[in-house]
GROMACS .gro file of C-alpha atoms in nm:
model
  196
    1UNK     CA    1   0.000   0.000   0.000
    2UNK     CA    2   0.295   0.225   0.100
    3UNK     CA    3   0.456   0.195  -0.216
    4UNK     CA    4   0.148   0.211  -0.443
    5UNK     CA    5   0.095   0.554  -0.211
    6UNK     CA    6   0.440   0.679  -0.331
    7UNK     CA    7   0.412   0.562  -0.662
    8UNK     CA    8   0.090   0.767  -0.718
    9UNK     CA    9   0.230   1.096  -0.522
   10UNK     CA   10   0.573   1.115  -0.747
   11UNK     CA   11   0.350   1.055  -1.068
   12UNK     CA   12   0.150   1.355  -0.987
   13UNK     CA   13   0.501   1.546  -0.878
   14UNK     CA   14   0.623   1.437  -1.255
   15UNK     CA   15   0.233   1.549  -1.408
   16UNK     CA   16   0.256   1.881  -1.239
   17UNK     CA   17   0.613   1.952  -1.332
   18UNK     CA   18   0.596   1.830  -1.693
   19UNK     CA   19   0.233   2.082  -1.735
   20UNK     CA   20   0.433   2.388  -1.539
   21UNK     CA   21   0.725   2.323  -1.760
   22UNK     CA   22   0.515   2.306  -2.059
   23UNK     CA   23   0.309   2.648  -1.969
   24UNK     CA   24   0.660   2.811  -1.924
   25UNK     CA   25   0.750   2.708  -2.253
   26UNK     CA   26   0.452   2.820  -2.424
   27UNK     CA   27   0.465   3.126  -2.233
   28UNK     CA   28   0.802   3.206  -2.340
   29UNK     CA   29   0.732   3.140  -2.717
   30UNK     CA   30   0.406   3.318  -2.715
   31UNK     CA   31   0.572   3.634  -2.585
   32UNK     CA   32   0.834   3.670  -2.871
   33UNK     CA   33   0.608   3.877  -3.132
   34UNK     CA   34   0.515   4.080  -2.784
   35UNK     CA   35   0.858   4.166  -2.692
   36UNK     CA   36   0.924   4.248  -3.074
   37UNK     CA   37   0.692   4.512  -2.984
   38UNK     CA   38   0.809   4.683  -2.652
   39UNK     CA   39   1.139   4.707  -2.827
   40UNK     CA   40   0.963   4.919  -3.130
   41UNK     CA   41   0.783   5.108  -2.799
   42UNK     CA   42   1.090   5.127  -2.582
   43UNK     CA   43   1.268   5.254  -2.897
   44UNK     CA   44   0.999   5.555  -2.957
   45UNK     CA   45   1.032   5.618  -2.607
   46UNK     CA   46   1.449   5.719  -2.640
   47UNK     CA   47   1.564   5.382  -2.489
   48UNK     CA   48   1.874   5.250  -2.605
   49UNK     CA   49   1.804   4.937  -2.732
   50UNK     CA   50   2.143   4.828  -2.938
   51UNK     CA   51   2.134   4.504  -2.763
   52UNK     CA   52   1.790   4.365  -2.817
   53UNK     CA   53   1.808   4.144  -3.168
   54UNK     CA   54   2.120   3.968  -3.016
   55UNK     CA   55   1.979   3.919  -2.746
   56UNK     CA   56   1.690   3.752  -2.893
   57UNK     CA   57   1.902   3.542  -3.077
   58UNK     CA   58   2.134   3.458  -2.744
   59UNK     CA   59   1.785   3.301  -2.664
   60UNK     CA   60   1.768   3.081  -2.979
   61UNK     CA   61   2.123   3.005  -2.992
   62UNK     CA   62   2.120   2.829  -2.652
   63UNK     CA   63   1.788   2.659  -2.747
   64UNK     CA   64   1.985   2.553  -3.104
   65UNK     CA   65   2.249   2.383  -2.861
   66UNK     CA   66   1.929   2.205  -2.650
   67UNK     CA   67   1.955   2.437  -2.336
   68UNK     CA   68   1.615   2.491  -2.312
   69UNK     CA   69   1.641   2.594  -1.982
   70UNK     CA   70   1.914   2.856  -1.984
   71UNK     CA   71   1.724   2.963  -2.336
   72UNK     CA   72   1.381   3.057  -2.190
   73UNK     CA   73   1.486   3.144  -1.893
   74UNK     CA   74   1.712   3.420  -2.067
   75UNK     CA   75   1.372   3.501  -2.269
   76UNK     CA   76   1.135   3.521  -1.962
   77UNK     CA   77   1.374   3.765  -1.754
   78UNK     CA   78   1.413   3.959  -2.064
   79UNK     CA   79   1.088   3.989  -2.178
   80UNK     CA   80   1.018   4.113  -1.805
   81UNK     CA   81   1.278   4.371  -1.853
   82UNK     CA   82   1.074   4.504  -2.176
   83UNK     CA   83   0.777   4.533  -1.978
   84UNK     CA   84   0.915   4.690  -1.643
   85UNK     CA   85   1.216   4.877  -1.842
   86UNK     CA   86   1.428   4.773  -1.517
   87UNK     CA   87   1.819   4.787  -1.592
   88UNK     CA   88   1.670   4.964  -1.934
   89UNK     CA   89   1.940   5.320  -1.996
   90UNK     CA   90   1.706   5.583  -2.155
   91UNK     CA   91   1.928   5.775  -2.405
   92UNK     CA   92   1.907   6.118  -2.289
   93UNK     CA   93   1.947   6.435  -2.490
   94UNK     CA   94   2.273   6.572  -2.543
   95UNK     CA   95   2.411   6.921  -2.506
   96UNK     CA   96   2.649   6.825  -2.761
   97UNK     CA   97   2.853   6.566  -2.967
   98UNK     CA   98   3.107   6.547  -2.710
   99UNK     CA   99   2.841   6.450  -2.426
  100UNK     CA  100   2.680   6.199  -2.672
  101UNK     CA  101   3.087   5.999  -2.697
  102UNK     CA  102   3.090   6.014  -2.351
  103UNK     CA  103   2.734   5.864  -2.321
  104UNK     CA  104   2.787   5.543  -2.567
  105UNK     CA  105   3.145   5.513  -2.433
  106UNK     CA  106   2.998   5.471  -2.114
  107UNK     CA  107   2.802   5.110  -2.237
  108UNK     CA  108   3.153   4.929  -2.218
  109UNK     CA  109   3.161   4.651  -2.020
  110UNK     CA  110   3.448   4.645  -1.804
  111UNK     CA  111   3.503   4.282  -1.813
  112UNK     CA  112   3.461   4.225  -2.193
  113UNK     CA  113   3.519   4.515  -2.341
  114UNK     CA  114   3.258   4.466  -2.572
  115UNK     CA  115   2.908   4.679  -2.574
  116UNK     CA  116   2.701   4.407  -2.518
  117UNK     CA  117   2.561   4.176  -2.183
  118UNK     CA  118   2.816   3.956  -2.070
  119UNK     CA  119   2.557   3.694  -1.969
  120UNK     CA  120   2.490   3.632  -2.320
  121UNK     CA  121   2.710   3.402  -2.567
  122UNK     CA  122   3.031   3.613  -2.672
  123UNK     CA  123   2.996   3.532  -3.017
  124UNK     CA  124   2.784   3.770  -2.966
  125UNK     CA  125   2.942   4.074  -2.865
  126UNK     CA  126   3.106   4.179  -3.241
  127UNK     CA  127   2.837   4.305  -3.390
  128UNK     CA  128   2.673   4.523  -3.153
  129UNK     CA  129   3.041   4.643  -3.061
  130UNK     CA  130   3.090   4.726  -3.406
  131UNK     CA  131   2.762   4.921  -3.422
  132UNK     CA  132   2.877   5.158  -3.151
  133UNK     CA  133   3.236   5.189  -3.251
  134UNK     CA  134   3.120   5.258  -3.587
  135UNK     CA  135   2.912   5.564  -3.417
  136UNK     CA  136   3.193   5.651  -3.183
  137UNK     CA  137   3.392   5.690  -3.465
  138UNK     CA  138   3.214   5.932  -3.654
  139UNK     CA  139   3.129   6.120  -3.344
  140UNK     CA  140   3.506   6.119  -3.316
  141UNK     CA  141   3.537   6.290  -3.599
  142UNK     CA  142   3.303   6.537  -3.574
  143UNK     CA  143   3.421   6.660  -3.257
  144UNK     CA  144   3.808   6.631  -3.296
  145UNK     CA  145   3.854   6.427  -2.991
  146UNK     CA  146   4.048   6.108  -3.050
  147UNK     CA  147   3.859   5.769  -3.042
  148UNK     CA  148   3.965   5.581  -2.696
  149UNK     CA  149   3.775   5.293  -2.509
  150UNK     CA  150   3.778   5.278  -2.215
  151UNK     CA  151   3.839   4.906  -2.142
  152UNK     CA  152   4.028   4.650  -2.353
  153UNK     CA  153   3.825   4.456  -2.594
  154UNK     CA  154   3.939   4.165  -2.348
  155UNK     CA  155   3.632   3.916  -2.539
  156UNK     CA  156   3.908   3.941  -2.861
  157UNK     CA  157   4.147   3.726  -2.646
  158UNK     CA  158   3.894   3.456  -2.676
  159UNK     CA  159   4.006   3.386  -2.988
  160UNK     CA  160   4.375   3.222  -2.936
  161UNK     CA  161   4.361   2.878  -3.090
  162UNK     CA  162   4.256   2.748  -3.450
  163UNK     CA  163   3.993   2.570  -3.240
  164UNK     CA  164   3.903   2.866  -3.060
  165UNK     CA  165   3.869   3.021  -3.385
  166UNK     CA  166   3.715   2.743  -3.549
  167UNK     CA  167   3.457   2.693  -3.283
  168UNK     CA  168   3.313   3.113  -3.337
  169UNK     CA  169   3.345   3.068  -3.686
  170UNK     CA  170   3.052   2.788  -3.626
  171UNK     CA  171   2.901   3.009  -3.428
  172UNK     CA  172   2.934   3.286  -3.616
  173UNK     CA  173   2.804   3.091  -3.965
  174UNK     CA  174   2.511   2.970  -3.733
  175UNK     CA  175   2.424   3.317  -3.620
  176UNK     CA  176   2.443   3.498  -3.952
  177UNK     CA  177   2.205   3.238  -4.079
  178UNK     CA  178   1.946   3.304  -3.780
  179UNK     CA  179   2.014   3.681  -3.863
  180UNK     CA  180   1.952   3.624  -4.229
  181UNK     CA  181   1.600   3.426  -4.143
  182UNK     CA  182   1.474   3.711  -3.862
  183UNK     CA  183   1.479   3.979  -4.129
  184UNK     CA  184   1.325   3.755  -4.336
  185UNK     CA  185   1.045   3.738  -4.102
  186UNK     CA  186   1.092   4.067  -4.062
  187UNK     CA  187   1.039   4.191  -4.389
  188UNK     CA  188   0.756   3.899  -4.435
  189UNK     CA  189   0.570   4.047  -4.125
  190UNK     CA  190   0.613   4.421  -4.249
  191UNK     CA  191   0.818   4.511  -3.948
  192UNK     CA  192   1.111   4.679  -3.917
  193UNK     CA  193   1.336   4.765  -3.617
  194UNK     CA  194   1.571   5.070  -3.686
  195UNK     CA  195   1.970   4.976  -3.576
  196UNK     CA  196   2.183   5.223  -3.443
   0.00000   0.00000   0.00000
């Protein structure tokens, strides 16, 4: 009787974990064209918002490499941080090119290097770092001052083996291709996110 008990109780554990786990997931993957959406909003409203798309496609890398659980966890806390805009840096408005430098150099992170959230895959971080080097660079030149980071781009070092090398390149091919298909939805949908 004892066991049949404790047979029954961890079947209903499993039934309740497997439907919470499957809600989550739905929950996550129902909120995508939503969170496409706050970013348009959280754009209007002068957010900066650089990081968003790779972000979004942290979330499908690590569900590519069957973390689901790292992947929509990633999704949930950022779709929370679309609706709340907590940890969200409002671009403000500049008295002048130089205060605008100082404001992008300022979204370095100190342990990367790179202008992007360390928590996320460092494949990652080149393209949005490129984006705001790009626009340091012309801010650069139209206010005279010479281009310095603050930090090292210390994510660079990564890269220090063929395998290393071999092993973003993968990455890299994967993520273009993702890219490639999101504007394609994109496009498909009618929608289109401005870059920086």
């Amino acid at each position: 009787m004892k066991k049949r008990t404790f047979i029954i109780v961890i079947s209903v554990i499993t039934a309740l974990f497997i439907i919470g786990s499957g809600l989550f997931i739905y929950r996550s993957i129902a909120s995508i064209s939503e969170m496409f959406k706050l970013n348009g909003q959280l754009q209007a409203e002068g957010y900066y918002m650089g990081e968003f798309e790779f972000k979004m496609l942290g979330c499908a890398y690590y569900l590519d490499k069957g973390q689901y659980i790292t992947a929509f966890s990633m999704l949930n806390k950022l779709r929370q941080q679309l609706k709340t805009g907590e940890g969200l840096i409002k671009v403000p408005d500049f008295a002048d090119k130089k205060e605008e430098m100082d404001f992008y150099l300022s979204l370095q992170d100190p342990k990367t290097g790179a202008f992007m959230d360390d928590s996320y895959p460092s494949f990652l971080y080149y393209e949005p770092t490129l984006n705001v080097v790009d626009h340091l660079e012309l801010l650069a030149k139209e206010t005279g001052r010479p281009l310095q980071l603050k930090y090292p781009l210390k994510f660079l070092d990564e890269i220090n083996t063929p395998d290393s090398l071999k092993a973003l390149l993968n990455d890299l091919s994967s993520f273009r291709m993702a890219r490639f298909q999101t504007a394609q939805n994109k496009l498909h949908d009618g929608i289109l996110l401005p870059q920086l």
